[in-house]
Short mmCIF file of C-alpha atoms in Angstrom, two decimals:
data_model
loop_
_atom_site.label_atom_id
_atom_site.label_comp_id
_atom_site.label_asym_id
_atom_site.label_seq_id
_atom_site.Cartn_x
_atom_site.Cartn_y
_atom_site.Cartn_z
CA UNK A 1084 187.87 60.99 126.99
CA UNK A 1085 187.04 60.54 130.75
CA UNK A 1086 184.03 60.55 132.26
CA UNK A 1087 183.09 61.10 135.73
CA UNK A 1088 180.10 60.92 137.28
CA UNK A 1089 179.25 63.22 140.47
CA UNK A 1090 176.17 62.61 141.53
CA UNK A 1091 175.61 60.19 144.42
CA UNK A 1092 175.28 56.64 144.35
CA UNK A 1093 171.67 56.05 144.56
CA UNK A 1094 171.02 58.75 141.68
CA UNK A 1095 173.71 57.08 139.42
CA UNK A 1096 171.68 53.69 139.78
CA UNK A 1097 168.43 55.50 138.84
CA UNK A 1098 169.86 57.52 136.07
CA UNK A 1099 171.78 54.01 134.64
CA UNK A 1100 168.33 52.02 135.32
CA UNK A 1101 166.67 55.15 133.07
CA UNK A 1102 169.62 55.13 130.59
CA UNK A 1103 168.60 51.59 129.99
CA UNK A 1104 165.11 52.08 129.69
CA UNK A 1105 165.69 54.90 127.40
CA UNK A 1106 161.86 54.23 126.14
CA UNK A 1107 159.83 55.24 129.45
CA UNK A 1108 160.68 59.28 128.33
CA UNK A 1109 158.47 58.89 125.58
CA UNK A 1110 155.02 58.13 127.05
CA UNK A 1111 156.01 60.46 130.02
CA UNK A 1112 156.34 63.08 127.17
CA UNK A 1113 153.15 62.06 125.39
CA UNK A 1114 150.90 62.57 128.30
CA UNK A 1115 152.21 66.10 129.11
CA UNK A 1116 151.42 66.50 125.28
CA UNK A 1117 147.12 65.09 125.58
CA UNK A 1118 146.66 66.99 128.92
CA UNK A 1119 147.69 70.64 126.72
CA UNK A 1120 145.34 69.49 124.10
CA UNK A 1121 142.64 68.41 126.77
CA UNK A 1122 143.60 72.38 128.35
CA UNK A 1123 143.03 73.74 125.16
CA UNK A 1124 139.90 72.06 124.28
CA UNK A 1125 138.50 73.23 128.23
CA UNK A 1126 139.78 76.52 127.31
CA UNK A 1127 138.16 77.26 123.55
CA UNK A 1128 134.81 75.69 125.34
CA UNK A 1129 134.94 77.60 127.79
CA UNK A 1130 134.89 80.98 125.68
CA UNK A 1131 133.03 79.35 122.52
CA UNK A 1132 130.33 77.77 124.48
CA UNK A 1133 129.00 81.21 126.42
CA UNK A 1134 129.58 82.83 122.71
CA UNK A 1135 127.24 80.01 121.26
CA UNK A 1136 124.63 80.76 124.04
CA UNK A 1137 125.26 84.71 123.47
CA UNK A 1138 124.44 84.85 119.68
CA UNK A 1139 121.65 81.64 120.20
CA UNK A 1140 119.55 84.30 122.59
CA UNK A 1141 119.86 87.00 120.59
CA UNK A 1142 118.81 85.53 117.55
CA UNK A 1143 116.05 83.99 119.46
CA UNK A 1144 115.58 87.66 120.66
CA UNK A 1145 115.40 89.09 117.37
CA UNK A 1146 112.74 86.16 116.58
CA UNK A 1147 111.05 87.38 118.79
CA UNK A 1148 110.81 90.82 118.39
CA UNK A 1149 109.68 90.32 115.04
CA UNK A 1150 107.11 87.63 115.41
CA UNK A 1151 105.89 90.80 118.07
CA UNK A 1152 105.78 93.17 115.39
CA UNK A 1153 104.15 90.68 113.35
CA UNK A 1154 101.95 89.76 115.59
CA UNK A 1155 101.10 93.49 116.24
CA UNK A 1156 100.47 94.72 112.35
CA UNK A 1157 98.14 91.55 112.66
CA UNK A 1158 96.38 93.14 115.18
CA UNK A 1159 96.09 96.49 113.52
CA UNK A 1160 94.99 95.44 110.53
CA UNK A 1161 92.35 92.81 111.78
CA UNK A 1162 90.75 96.15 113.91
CA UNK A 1163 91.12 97.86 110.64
CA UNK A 1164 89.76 95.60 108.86
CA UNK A 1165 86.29 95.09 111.48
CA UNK A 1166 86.20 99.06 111.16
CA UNK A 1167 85.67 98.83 107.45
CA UNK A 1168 83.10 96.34 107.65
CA UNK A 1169 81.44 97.75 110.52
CA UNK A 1170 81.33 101.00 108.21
CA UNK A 1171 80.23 98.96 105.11
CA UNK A 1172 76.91 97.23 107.32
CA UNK A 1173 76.32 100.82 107.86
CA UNK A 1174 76.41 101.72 104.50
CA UNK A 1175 74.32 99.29 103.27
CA UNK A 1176 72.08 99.69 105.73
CA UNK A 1177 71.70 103.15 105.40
CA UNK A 1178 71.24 102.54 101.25
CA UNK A 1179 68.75 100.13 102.08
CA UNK A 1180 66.92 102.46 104.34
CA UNK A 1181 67.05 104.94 101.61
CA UNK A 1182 65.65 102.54 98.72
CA UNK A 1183 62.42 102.19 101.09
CA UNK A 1184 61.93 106.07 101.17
CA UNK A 1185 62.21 106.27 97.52
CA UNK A 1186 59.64 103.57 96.64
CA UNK A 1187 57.86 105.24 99.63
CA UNK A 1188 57.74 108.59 98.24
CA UNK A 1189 57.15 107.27 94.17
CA UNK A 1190 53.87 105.32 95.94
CA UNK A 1191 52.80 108.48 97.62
CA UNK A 1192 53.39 110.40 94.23
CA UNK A 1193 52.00 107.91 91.85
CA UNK A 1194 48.78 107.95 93.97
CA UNK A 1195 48.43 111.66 95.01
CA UNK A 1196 48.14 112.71 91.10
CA UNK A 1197 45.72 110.13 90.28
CA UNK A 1198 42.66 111.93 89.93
CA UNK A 1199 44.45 115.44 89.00
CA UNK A 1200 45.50 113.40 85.52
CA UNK A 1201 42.42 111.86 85.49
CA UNK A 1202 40.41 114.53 85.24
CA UNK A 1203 42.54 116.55 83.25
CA UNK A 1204 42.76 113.78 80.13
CA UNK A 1205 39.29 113.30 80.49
CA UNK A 1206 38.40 116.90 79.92
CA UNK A 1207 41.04 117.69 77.38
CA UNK A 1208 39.35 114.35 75.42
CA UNK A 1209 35.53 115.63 75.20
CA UNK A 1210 35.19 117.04 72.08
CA UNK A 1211 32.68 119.54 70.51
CA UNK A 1212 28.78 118.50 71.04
CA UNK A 1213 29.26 115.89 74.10
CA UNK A 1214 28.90 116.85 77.30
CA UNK A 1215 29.35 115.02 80.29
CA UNK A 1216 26.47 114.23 83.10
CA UNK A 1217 28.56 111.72 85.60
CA UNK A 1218 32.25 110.73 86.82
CA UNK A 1219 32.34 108.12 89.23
CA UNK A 1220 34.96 105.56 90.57
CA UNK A 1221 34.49 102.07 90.31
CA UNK A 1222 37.53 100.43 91.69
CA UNK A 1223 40.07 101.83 94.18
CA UNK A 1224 44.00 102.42 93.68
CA UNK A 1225 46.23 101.52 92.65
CA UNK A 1226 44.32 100.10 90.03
CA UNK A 1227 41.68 102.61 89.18
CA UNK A 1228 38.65 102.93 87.12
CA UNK A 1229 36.08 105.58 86.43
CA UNK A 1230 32.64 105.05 85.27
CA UNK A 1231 32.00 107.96 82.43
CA UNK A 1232 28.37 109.54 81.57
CA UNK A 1233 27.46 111.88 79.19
CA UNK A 1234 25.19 113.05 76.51
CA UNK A 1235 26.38 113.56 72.96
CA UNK A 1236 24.52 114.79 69.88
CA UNK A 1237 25.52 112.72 67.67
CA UNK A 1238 27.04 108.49 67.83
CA UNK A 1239 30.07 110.12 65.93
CA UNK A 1240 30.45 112.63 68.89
CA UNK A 1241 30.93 109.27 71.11
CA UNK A 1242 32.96 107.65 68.86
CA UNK A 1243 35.64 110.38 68.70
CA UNK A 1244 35.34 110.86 72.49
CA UNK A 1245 36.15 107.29 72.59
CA UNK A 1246 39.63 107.65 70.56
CA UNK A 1247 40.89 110.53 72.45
CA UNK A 1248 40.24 108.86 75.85
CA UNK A 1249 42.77 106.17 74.19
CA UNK A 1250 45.13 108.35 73.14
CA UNK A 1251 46.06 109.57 76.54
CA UNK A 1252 48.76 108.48 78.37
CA UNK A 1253 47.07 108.05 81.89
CA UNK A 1254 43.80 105.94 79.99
CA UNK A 1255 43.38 102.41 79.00
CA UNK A 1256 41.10 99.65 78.38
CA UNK A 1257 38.32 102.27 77.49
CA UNK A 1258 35.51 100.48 77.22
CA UNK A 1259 31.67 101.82 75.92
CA UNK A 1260 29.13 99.85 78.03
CA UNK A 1261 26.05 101.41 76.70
CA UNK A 1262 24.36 104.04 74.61
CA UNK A 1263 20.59 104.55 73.98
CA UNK A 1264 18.99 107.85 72.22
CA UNK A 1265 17.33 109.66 74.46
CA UNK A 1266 15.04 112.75 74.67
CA UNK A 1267 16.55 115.71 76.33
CA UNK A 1268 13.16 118.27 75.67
CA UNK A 1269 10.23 117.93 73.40
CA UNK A 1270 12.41 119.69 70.80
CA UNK A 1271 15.89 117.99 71.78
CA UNK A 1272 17.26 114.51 71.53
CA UNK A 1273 20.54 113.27 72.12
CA UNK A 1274 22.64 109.43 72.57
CA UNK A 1275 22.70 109.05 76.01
CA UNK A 1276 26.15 106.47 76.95
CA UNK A 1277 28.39 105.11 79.40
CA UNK A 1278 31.96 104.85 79.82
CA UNK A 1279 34.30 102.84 81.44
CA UNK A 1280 37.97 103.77 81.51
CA UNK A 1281 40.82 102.47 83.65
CA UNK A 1282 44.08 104.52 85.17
CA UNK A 1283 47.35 103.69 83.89
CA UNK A 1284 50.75 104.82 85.27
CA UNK A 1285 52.71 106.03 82.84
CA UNK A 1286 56.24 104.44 82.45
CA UNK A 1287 59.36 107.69 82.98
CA UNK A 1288 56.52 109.77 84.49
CA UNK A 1289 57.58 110.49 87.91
CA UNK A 1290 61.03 111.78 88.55
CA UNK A 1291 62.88 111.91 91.73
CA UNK A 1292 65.93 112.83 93.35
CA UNK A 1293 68.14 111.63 95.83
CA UNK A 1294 67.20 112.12 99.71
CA UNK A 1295 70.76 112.35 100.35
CA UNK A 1296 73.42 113.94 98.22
CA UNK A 1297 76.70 112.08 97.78
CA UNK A 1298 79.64 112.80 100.66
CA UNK A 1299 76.73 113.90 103.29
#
């Protein structure tokens, strides 16, 4: 087989001096080879890098909307919740207001009926053949007591005046400081005595009712 070679002389030498050096094509291919991969590389940076920062924002974003959110149900309920207590110092101040009328208005009522009961027990307790000369206070309210006088035909007559005053509810402590006979006419005598009987609250006796009815 014959060869011939056309190409000139100095591009015969160079092909030959490559011929012999048949190696050098291999690193020349190599390095076309890395600068693709180092293309590549630029290239999938290049799109996954803004991705990266694209989907790092917006879940920084959506952090952030719902720390917001968060941050503005805290809000909510912290007014809601100074509302309710605001309303609950109310409350209780208004109960507390209310809790100083009633004892208010039980005072006025336990001492506005003091002498009404008083003199109603003591009447309802004299019995037949006493009568009375002489009602008098001896210490002021709350804790009252009456000084009792009377004249009675008989010591029985005392002595079952005596039981009824203790029977009553509104009485106690009833006490006989003195009793002497003494002449009423020249045809009359009668045991003079003295009483002394204390006031007494009794306990369930006054009723009341609420100043203020419930959802006023």
């Amino acid at each position: 087989m014959i060869e011939v070679n056309l190409l000139p002389e100095e591009y015969r030498t160079r092909s030959k001096g490559f011929g012999r050096r048949g190696g050098d094509e291999g690193p020349s291919v190599s390095a076309s080879e890395g600068t693709d991969r180092w293309r590549n590389a630029l290239v999938v940076a290049a799109v996954i890098v803004p991705l990266a920062m694209v989907a790092a924002w917006l879940v920084q974003r959506s952090e952030a909307g719902g720390l917001e959110e968060r941050l503005e149900a805290a809000t909510a309920d912290s007014a809601r919740l100074a509302d309710l207590r605001a309303l609950s110092d109310s409350l209780t101040a208004r109960q507390e207001a209310i809790r100083e009328r009633v004892a208010l208005i039980e005072q006025l009522d336990r001492n506005r009926f003091v002498w009404p009961h008083l003199m109603d027990e003591i009447s309802r307790a004299v019995p037949q053949l006493v009568w009375l000369t002489s009602l008098q206070q001896v210490d002021p309210q709350p804790n009252v007591s009456v000084q009792i006088q009377g004249l009675a035909a008989t010591p029985l007559a005392i002595t079952e005046f005596v039981r009824n005053l203790q029977a009553s509810a509104y009485l106690a402590r009833v006490e006989i400081l003195g009793s002497q006979q003494q002449q009423v006419t020249d045809e009359l005598a009668a045991q003079s005595f003295t009483l002394l009987a204390r006031y007494r609250q009794p306990p369930g006796s006054i009723s009341t009712q609420p100043v203020v009815t419930p959802g006023s």
